């Protein structure tokens, strides 16, 4: 298991692209792994024949664990140890390492190996089946998933329950994204003294500007326009564009904004770098590209690292307001609710305006209440005056 980033301690094997006995070339993708940030394809460090696969699909293992083996053509590859320290894994590159063949036939008897496909190993693990007791029907006796399911089916036919017991709850294992999200959010709630401030923002100006741009052939979203306004507000208030560093506060030199994207695997936060330097159309194109890559699980480590502030917009789901949890070490996060038609008093008269609740969660170790209030007021003014400056 390679280490992708300084904070990575473990990863999940999501999919093997090869099976034991397959021939591979150097540089050929052989296994896909998932960290809390990205999905990454590990390439074969050498040409050869895939030997035993040691970590099955869906398993979470520490950095440095040997995932699979490569042997020379015609060579018998023995089971390798399940884990080795990452720096000392001589001959190991990424997730695959070449393991020397046993010297004699007798030594092979001491360490008998069970050859099985990753799908068969997963099926056996889920059903509590000992693979050593399963006859393999694949090449060279490799156990296939069908062999394991055949054992299960036979056992099911032979066993008739005498009565129906209570229904068990459905268990949904945490994938790597949700596991790390849970850890980081719990850490944030325990360590950061968080407070919340909310303002109501009139979205009329951004909606009117979006309609004008669409009529001219330029398509942008409300989220794009909020990102544009947020970038400018952070540039004007650098004390909010900060992170907590334990013994000091670090004002970040660039405004790098993370924006939350819901995926099938959980919440992913791609990062747009140096937002104030981008035009609205360039920002929109970048946001769409990153969101598409996030949903496809194809973000790079750089594309999910280095955010100085995060925004989450749940307005499209009908959420009126919410208070998100800070993603450490950032000092703040913004949550945007639905823009709903609301009666408001303007110059003594009642008018209907699309109003949205914008809530900022701040780390009180970094940001004071008055600083957060001033920043929110600046953001509100930029959004409500979008027609005067945005899109030019």
Tab-separated table of C-alpha atoms in Angstrom:
chain	number	residue	atom	x	y	z
A	1	UNK	CA	0.000	0.000	0.000
A	2	UNK	CA	1.710	3.197	-1.153
A	3	UNK	CA	1.651	6.372	0.923
A	4	UNK	CA	-0.101	9.117	-1.035
A	5	UNK	CA	0.351	12.213	1.095
A	6	UNK	CA	1.998	12.788	4.456
A	7	UNK	CA	-1.153	12.152	6.518
A	8	UNK	CA	-2.149	8.865	4.870
A	9	UNK	CA	-1.864	5.878	7.224
A	10	UNK	CA	-4.087	3.314	5.493
A	11	UNK	CA	-5.906	2.676	2.242
A	12	UNK	CA	-8.631	0.479	0.756
A	13	UNK	CA	-8.170	-1.970	-2.099
A	14	UNK	CA	-11.206	-1.224	-4.247
A	15	UNK	CA	-10.572	-3.370	-7.314
A	16	UNK	CA	-7.983	-5.744	-8.694
A	17	UNK	CA	-7.618	-5.462	-12.476
A	18	UNK	CA	-5.678	-8.719	-12.769
A	19	UNK	CA	-5.910	-12.255	-11.428
A	20	UNK	CA	-3.266	-14.820	-10.459
A	21	UNK	CA	-1.653	-16.205	-13.573
A	22	UNK	CA	-2.173	-13.073	-15.667
A	23	UNK	CA	0.841	-11.730	-17.541
A	24	UNK	CA	1.507	-8.028	-17.007
A	25	UNK	CA	3.868	-5.449	-18.466
A	26	UNK	CA	5.798	-2.881	-16.472
A	27	UNK	CA	3.652	0.216	-15.986
A	28	UNK	CA	0.376	-1.654	-16.509
A	29	UNK	CA	-2.326	-0.745	-13.930
A	30	UNK	CA	-2.907	-3.761	-11.714
A	31	UNK	CA	-4.867	-2.605	-8.668
A	32	UNK	CA	-7.035	0.358	-7.728
A	33	UNK	CA	-6.820	1.762	-4.205
A	34	UNK	CA	-8.827	4.426	-2.422
A	35	UNK	CA	-7.672	6.879	0.223
A	36	UNK	CA	-9.794	9.399	2.090
A	37	UNK	CA	-9.104	11.823	-0.749
A	38	UNK	CA	-8.613	10.031	-4.069
A	39	UNK	CA	-8.842	6.792	-6.012
A	40	UNK	CA	-5.475	5.778	-7.445
A	41	UNK	CA	-4.336	3.096	-9.901
A	42	UNK	CA	-1.114	1.327	-8.898
A	43	UNK	CA	1.080	0.154	-11.776
A	44	UNK	CA	3.188	-2.981	-12.020
A	45	UNK	CA	6.841	-2.154	-11.244
A	46	UNK	CA	8.065	-4.978	-13.498
A	47	UNK	CA	6.878	-7.358	-16.203
A	48	UNK	CA	5.971	-10.872	-15.124
A	49	UNK	CA	3.152	-13.144	-13.988
A	50	UNK	CA	0.770	-12.229	-11.193
A	51	UNK	CA	1.215	-14.535	-8.220
A	52	UNK	CA	-0.885	-14.731	-5.048
A	53	UNK	CA	-3.030	-11.700	-4.283
A	54	UNK	CA	-2.717	-11.054	-0.564
A	55	UNK	CA	-5.309	-8.323	0.054
A	56	UNK	CA	-8.783	-8.771	-1.395
A	57	UNK	CA	-11.171	-6.155	-2.761
A	58	UNK	CA	-12.736	-4.061	-0.019
A	59	UNK	CA	-10.027	-4.639	2.598
A	60	UNK	CA	-8.478	-1.717	4.496
A	61	UNK	CA	-4.764	-2.132	5.260
A	62	UNK	CA	-1.939	0.074	6.615
A	63	UNK	CA	0.574	1.842	4.409
A	64	UNK	CA	3.432	-0.532	3.592
A	65	UNK	CA	1.289	-3.675	3.412
A	66	UNK	CA	2.179	-5.929	0.471
A	67	UNK	CA	-0.971	-6.267	-1.624
A	68	UNK	CA	0.104	-8.722	-4.319
A	69	UNK	CA	3.050	-10.431	-5.949
A	70	UNK	CA	4.737	-10.675	-9.336
A	71	UNK	CA	6.912	-13.570	-10.386
A	72	UNK	CA	8.991	-14.393	-13.451
A	73	UNK	CA	7.421	-16.562	-16.135
A	74	UNK	CA	7.369	-20.205	-15.021
A	75	UNK	CA	8.290	-19.338	-11.437
A	76	UNK	CA	6.271	-20.502	-8.415
A	77	UNK	CA	5.495	-17.541	-6.151
A	78	UNK	CA	4.937	-18.217	-2.471
A	79	UNK	CA	2.721	-16.267	-0.143
A	80	UNK	CA	4.458	-13.071	1.028
A	81	UNK	CA	4.085	-11.591	4.499
A	82	UNK	CA	0.922	-9.507	4.754
A	83	UNK	CA	2.684	-6.341	5.863
A	84	UNK	CA	6.145	-4.832	5.765
A	85	UNK	CA	7.344	-1.427	6.938
A	86	UNK	CA	6.988	1.005	4.040
A	87	UNK	CA	10.607	2.289	4.046
A	88	UNK	CA	12.111	-1.215	4.416
A	89	UNK	CA	10.081	-3.010	1.740
A	90	UNK	CA	13.068	-3.878	-0.413
A	91	UNK	CA	11.958	-4.636	-3.948
A	92	UNK	CA	8.438	-3.374	-3.280
A	93	UNK	CA	7.159	-0.592	-5.478
A	94	UNK	CA	3.669	0.767	-4.819
A	95	UNK	CA	1.420	-2.197	-4.055
A	96	UNK	CA	3.194	-5.016	-5.890
A	97	UNK	CA	6.438	-6.777	-5.021
A	98	UNK	CA	8.336	-9.699	-6.500
A	99	UNK	CA	8.739	-12.581	-4.061
A	100	UNK	CA	11.457	-15.151	-4.597
A	101	UNK	CA	10.363	-18.717	-5.272
A	102	UNK	CA	10.962	-21.328	-2.566
A	103	UNK	CA	14.276	-23.136	-2.959
A	104	UNK	CA	12.886	-26.665	-2.802
A	105	UNK	CA	9.672	-28.608	-3.082
A	106	UNK	CA	9.893	-29.382	0.617
A	107	UNK	CA	9.887	-25.698	1.531
A	108	UNK	CA	6.689	-25.255	-0.478
A	109	UNK	CA	5.059	-27.909	1.694
A	110	UNK	CA	5.866	-25.904	4.790
A	111	UNK	CA	3.960	-22.881	3.418
A	112	UNK	CA	1.096	-24.250	1.318
A	113	UNK	CA	-0.684	-21.581	-0.669
A	114	UNK	CA	-4.334	-21.309	-1.593
A	115	UNK	CA	-4.739	-19.858	-5.048
A	116	UNK	CA	-8.001	-17.947	-5.365
A	117	UNK	CA	-9.293	-14.970	-7.284
A	118	UNK	CA	-9.969	-11.739	-5.356
A	119	UNK	CA	-13.722	-12.222	-5.891
A	120	UNK	CA	-13.475	-15.745	-4.452
A	121	UNK	CA	-11.542	-14.492	-1.410
A	122	UNK	CA	-14.131	-11.792	-0.804
A	123	UNK	CA	-17.048	-14.226	-1.152
A	124	UNK	CA	-15.363	-16.695	1.213
A	125	UNK	CA	-14.675	-13.997	3.792
A	126	UNK	CA	-18.278	-12.773	3.681
A	127	UNK	CA	-19.612	-16.319	4.151
A	128	UNK	CA	-17.031	-17.600	6.638
A	129	UNK	CA	-15.755	-20.333	4.298
A	130	UNK	CA	-12.265	-21.829	4.645
A	131	UNK	CA	-10.752	-21.642	1.166
A	132	UNK	CA	-8.416	-24.536	1.886
A	133	UNK	CA	-11.485	-26.799	1.914
A	134	UNK	CA	-12.755	-25.603	-1.473
A	135	UNK	CA	-11.792	-27.367	-4.710
A	136	UNK	CA	-10.712	-24.941	-7.430
A	137	UNK	CA	-11.963	-25.263	-10.970
A	138	UNK	CA	-9.807	-22.530	-12.509
A	139	UNK	CA	-6.450	-22.813	-14.262
A	140	UNK	CA	-3.893	-24.657	-12.104
A	141	UNK	CA	-6.592	-25.250	-9.494
A	142	UNK	CA	-7.318	-21.578	-8.810
A	143	UNK	CA	-10.489	-21.174	-6.749
A	144	UNK	CA	-13.093	-18.992	-8.454
A	145	UNK	CA	-16.052	-17.140	-7.033
A	146	UNK	CA	-18.351	-19.770	-8.573
A	147	UNK	CA	-16.533	-22.475	-6.572
A	148	UNK	CA	-17.197	-20.584	-3.331
A	149	UNK	CA	-20.820	-19.846	-4.201
A	150	UNK	CA	-21.271	-23.525	-5.075
A	151	UNK	CA	-20.243	-24.473	-1.545
A	152	UNK	CA	-22.631	-21.883	-0.145
A	153	UNK	CA	-25.502	-23.055	-2.325
A	154	UNK	CA	-24.939	-26.679	-1.258
A	155	UNK	CA	-24.904	-25.714	2.374
A	156	UNK	CA	-28.088	-23.723	1.947
A	157	UNK	CA	-29.907	-26.686	0.392
A	158	UNK	CA	-28.786	-28.960	3.220
A	159	UNK	CA	-29.904	-26.646	5.978
A	160	UNK	CA	-33.556	-25.840	6.567
A	161	UNK	CA	-34.206	-23.367	9.387
A	162	UNK	CA	-36.625	-24.660	11.978
A	163	UNK	CA	-38.061	-21.228	12.645
A	164	UNK	CA	-37.659	-17.654	11.531
A	165	UNK	CA	-35.645	-15.650	14.040
A	166	UNK	CA	-35.630	-11.877	14.555
A	167	UNK	CA	-34.466	-9.864	11.587
A	168	UNK	CA	-30.935	-8.550	11.894
A	169	UNK	CA	-30.145	-4.922	11.044
A	170	UNK	CA	-28.516	-4.283	7.699
A	171	UNK	CA	-24.876	-3.362	8.207
A	172	UNK	CA	-23.206	-0.944	5.811
A	173	UNK	CA	-19.400	-1.023	6.176
A	174	UNK	CA	-17.665	2.338	6.171
A	175	UNK	CA	-15.623	2.914	3.045
A	176	UNK	CA	-12.363	4.834	3.305
A	177	UNK	CA	-13.964	8.190	2.459
A	178	UNK	CA	-16.668	7.886	5.110
A	179	UNK	CA	-14.281	6.399	7.657
A	180	UNK	CA	-11.836	9.321	7.448
A	181	UNK	CA	-14.672	11.871	7.223
A	182	UNK	CA	-16.072	10.483	10.470
A	183	UNK	CA	-12.676	10.686	12.160
A	184	UNK	CA	-11.941	14.235	11.002
A	185	UNK	CA	-15.383	15.600	11.843
A	186	UNK	CA	-15.269	14.031	15.301
A	187	UNK	CA	-11.795	15.504	15.811
A	188	UNK	CA	-13.023	18.909	14.667
A	189	UNK	CA	-15.980	18.865	17.068
A	190	UNK	CA	-13.769	17.798	19.990
A	191	UNK	CA	-10.864	20.192	19.491
A	192	UNK	CA	-12.158	23.373	17.839
A	193	UNK	CA	-14.401	25.795	19.772
A	194	UNK	CA	-16.876	26.444	16.956
A	195	UNK	CA	-19.496	29.176	16.732
A	196	UNK	CA	-22.059	30.040	14.095
A	197	UNK	CA	-23.333	33.242	12.514
A	198	UNK	CA	-26.094	33.495	9.909
A	199	UNK	CA	-27.117	36.240	7.505
A	200	UNK	CA	-30.001	36.359	5.025
A	201	UNK	CA	-28.808	37.174	1.512
A	202	UNK	CA	-30.988	38.556	-1.279
A	203	UNK	CA	-30.186	36.395	-4.314
A	204	UNK	CA	-32.040	38.601	-6.824
A	205	UNK	CA	-28.892	40.093	-8.327
A	206	UNK	CA	-27.117	36.776	-8.983
A	207	UNK	CA	-30.277	35.253	-10.444
A	208	UNK	CA	-30.804	38.178	-12.768
A	209	UNK	CA	-27.145	38.126	-13.830
A	210	UNK	CA	-27.288	34.383	-14.464
A	211	UNK	CA	-30.340	34.860	-16.673
A	212	UNK	CA	-28.607	37.628	-18.663
A	213	UNK	CA	-25.483	35.510	-19.128
A	214	UNK	CA	-27.570	32.523	-20.229
A	215	UNK	CA	-29.354	34.681	-22.806
A	216	UNK	CA	-25.925	35.667	-24.139
A	217	UNK	CA	-24.860	32.011	-24.371
A	218	UNK	CA	-22.820	31.762	-21.150
A	219	UNK	CA	-23.995	29.150	-18.673
A	220	UNK	CA	-22.973	29.435	-15.029
A	221	UNK	CA	-24.559	28.145	-11.835
A	222	UNK	CA	-25.533	29.915	-8.644
A	223	UNK	CA	-22.797	27.919	-6.884
A	224	UNK	CA	-20.235	29.280	-9.371
A	225	UNK	CA	-21.312	32.833	-8.603
A	226	UNK	CA	-21.154	32.241	-4.852
A	227	UNK	CA	-17.622	30.853	-5.250
A	228	UNK	CA	-16.679	33.968	-7.224
A	229	UNK	CA	-18.030	36.267	-4.494
A	230	UNK	CA	-16.437	34.173	-1.754
A	231	UNK	CA	-13.018	34.375	-3.416
A	232	UNK	CA	-13.191	38.153	-3.544
A	233	UNK	CA	-14.423	38.425	0.053
A	234	UNK	CA	-11.578	36.230	1.302
A	235	UNK	CA	-9.026	38.309	-0.628
A	236	UNK	CA	-10.407	41.416	1.083
A	237	UNK	CA	-10.415	39.735	4.535
A	238	UNK	CA	-7.229	37.630	4.723
A	239	UNK	CA	-7.670	37.082	8.471
A	240	UNK	CA	-10.462	34.614	7.591
A	241	UNK	CA	-8.357	32.868	4.948
A	242	UNK	CA	-6.368	31.181	7.705
A	243	UNK	CA	-5.570	27.847	9.294
A	244	UNK	CA	-4.848	26.838	12.877
A	245	UNK	CA	-1.300	25.513	13.284
A	246	UNK	CA	-1.237	24.572	16.984
A	247	UNK	CA	1.039	27.295	18.342
A	248	UNK	CA	0.179	29.952	15.759
A	249	UNK	CA	-2.315	31.127	13.156
A	250	UNK	CA	-1.205	30.913	9.540
A	251	UNK	CA	-2.641	33.430	7.076
A	252	UNK	CA	-2.614	31.584	3.775
A	253	UNK	CA	-0.958	33.334	0.800
A	254	UNK	CA	-3.526	32.010	-1.701
A	255	UNK	CA	-7.303	31.795	-1.626
A	256	UNK	CA	-7.875	28.094	-2.313
A	257	UNK	CA	-11.520	27.175	-1.871
A	258	UNK	CA	-12.829	23.664	-1.370
A	259	UNK	CA	-16.416	22.983	-2.406
A	260	UNK	CA	-18.362	19.977	-1.196
A	261	UNK	CA	-19.512	17.436	-3.800
A	262	UNK	CA	-21.811	14.522	-2.940
A	263	UNK	CA	-20.690	11.235	-4.527
A	264	UNK	CA	-21.801	7.612	-4.226
A	265	UNK	CA	-18.854	6.976	-1.887
A	266	UNK	CA	-19.508	9.977	0.350
A	267	UNK	CA	-18.655	13.658	0.543
A	268	UNK	CA	-15.622	14.748	-1.477
A	269	UNK	CA	-14.136	18.269	-1.418
A	270	UNK	CA	-12.199	19.264	-4.557
A	271	UNK	CA	-10.139	22.451	-4.318
A	272	UNK	CA	-10.044	25.399	-6.733
A	273	UNK	CA	-6.763	27.256	-6.389
A	274	UNK	CA	-6.227	31.034	-6.433
A	275	UNK	CA	-9.928	31.734	-6.936
A	276	UNK	CA	-9.665	35.579	-7.112
A	277	UNK	CA	-7.434	35.289	-10.195
A	278	UNK	CA	-10.129	33.446	-12.189
A	279	UNK	CA	-12.889	34.990	-14.251
A	280	UNK	CA	-16.443	33.789	-13.594
A	281	UNK	CA	-16.476	31.640	-16.734
A	282	UNK	CA	-13.045	30.129	-15.988
A	283	UNK	CA	-14.121	29.435	-12.407
A	284	UNK	CA	-17.337	27.809	-13.639
A	285	UNK	CA	-15.456	25.556	-16.052
A	286	UNK	CA	-12.969	24.501	-13.369
A	287	UNK	CA	-15.705	23.772	-10.834
A	288	UNK	CA	-17.593	21.603	-13.327
A	289	UNK	CA	-14.443	19.707	-14.300
A	290	UNK	CA	-13.536	18.966	-10.686
A	291	UNK	CA	-17.101	17.984	-9.737
A	292	UNK	CA	-17.274	15.543	-12.657
A	293	UNK	CA	-13.891	14.043	-11.709
A	294	UNK	CA	-15.009	13.766	-8.071
A	295	UNK	CA	-18.145	11.792	-8.999
A	296	UNK	CA	-16.054	9.552	-11.255
A	297	UNK	CA	-13.492	8.995	-8.468
A	298	UNK	CA	-10.659	10.392	-10.567
A	299	UNK	CA	-9.373	13.350	-8.544
A	300	UNK	CA	-5.628	13.677	-8.026
A	301	UNK	CA	-4.045	14.312	-4.629
A	302	UNK	CA	-3.313	17.932	-5.589
A	303	UNK	CA	-6.975	18.489	-6.491
A	304	UNK	CA	-8.165	17.648	-2.976
A	305	UNK	CA	-5.388	19.250	-0.923
A	306	UNK	CA	-4.492	22.711	0.308
A	307	UNK	CA	-7.904	24.347	0.801
A	308	UNK	CA	-7.906	27.448	2.985
A	309	UNK	CA	-11.729	27.712	3.175
A	310	UNK	CA	-14.672	25.450	2.287
A	311	UNK	CA	-18.200	26.149	1.046
A	312	UNK	CA	-21.109	23.722	0.975
A	313	UNK	CA	-24.294	24.571	-0.931
A	314	UNK	CA	-27.337	22.419	-0.160
A	315	UNK	CA	-29.885	24.844	-1.548
A	316	UNK	CA	-30.570	22.652	-4.576
A	317	UNK	CA	-31.818	19.932	-2.190
A	318	UNK	CA	-34.367	22.243	-0.574
A	319	UNK	CA	-32.409	22.698	2.667
A	320	UNK	CA	-33.324	26.049	4.209
A	321	UNK	CA	-30.287	26.439	6.465
A	322	UNK	CA	-27.568	24.358	8.109
A	323	UNK	CA	-24.386	24.757	10.126
A	324	UNK	CA	-21.542	22.673	8.633
A	325	UNK	CA	-18.587	21.356	10.648
A	326	UNK	CA	-15.146	22.873	10.030
A	327	UNK	CA	-12.644	20.767	8.111
A	328	UNK	CA	-9.402	21.151	10.119
A	329	UNK	CA	-6.955	22.832	9.973
A	330	UNK	CA	-9.139	25.409	8.187
A	331	UNK	CA	-10.623	28.088	10.415
A	332	UNK	CA	-14.060	28.390	8.820
A	333	UNK	CA	-16.643	26.858	6.512
A	334	UNK	CA	-19.746	28.330	4.885
A	335	UNK	CA	-23.115	26.638	4.414
A	336	UNK	CA	-25.627	28.019	1.882
A	337	UNK	CA	-29.310	27.165	2.007
A	338	UNK	CA	-32.143	27.372	-0.493
A	339	UNK	CA	-33.065	30.708	-2.076
A	340	UNK	CA	-36.774	30.854	-1.258
A	341	UNK	CA	-39.254	33.592	-2.115
A	342	UNK	CA	-39.688	35.538	1.114
A	343	UNK	CA	-41.618	38.719	2.031
A	344	UNK	CA	-39.148	41.423	3.065
A	345	UNK	CA	-39.559	45.062	4.014
A	346	UNK	CA	-37.764	47.481	1.660
A	347	UNK	CA	-38.191	51.244	2.081
A	348	UNK	CA	-41.306	50.700	4.155
A	349	UNK	CA	-42.966	48.407	1.612
A	350	UNK	CA	-43.350	44.632	1.486
A	351	UNK	CA	-41.606	42.931	-1.419
A	352	UNK	CA	-40.995	39.300	-2.388
A	353	UNK	CA	-37.315	38.433	-2.749
A	354	UNK	CA	-35.391	35.118	-3.142
A	355	UNK	CA	-33.641	35.028	0.228
A	356	UNK	CA	-31.040	32.443	1.245
A	357	UNK	CA	-29.649	31.711	4.698
A	358	UNK	CA	-25.832	31.753	4.714
A	359	UNK	CA	-24.232	30.330	7.859
A	360	UNK	CA	-20.526	30.482	8.637
A	361	UNK	CA	-18.991	28.149	11.201
A	362	UNK	CA	-15.803	29.620	12.664
A	363	UNK	CA	-13.000	28.362	14.888
A	364	UNK	CA	-12.887	30.796	17.803
A	365	UNK	CA	-9.176	30.134	18.265
A	366	UNK	CA	-8.602	31.910	14.950
A	367	UNK	CA	-11.619	34.110	14.221
A	368	UNK	CA	-13.484	36.408	16.612
A	369	UNK	CA	-17.208	37.011	16.374
A	370	UNK	CA	-16.827	40.552	15.083
A	371	UNK	CA	-14.345	39.453	12.384
A	372	UNK	CA	-16.750	36.749	11.212
A	373	UNK	CA	-19.626	39.248	11.170
A	374	UNK	CA	-17.633	41.741	9.082
A	375	UNK	CA	-16.653	39.027	6.625
A	376	UNK	CA	-20.245	37.830	6.258
A	377	UNK	CA	-21.390	41.406	5.682
A	378	UNK	CA	-18.781	41.788	2.920
A	379	UNK	CA	-19.844	38.517	1.285
A	380	UNK	CA	-23.523	39.510	1.489
A	381	UNK	CA	-22.811	42.877	-0.136
A	382	UNK	CA	-20.843	41.275	-2.983
A	383	UNK	CA	-23.633	38.785	-3.722
A	384	UNK	CA	-26.359	41.417	-3.566
A	385	UNK	CA	-24.360	43.683	-5.913
A	386	UNK	CA	-23.344	40.901	-8.296
A	387	UNK	CA	-24.734	42.743	-11.315
A	388	UNK	CA	-22.337	45.624	-10.701
A	389	UNK	CA	-19.051	43.686	-10.747
A	390	UNK	CA	-19.456	39.991	-11.404
A	391	UNK	CA	-18.951	38.554	-14.875
A	392	UNK	CA	-16.923	41.507	-16.168
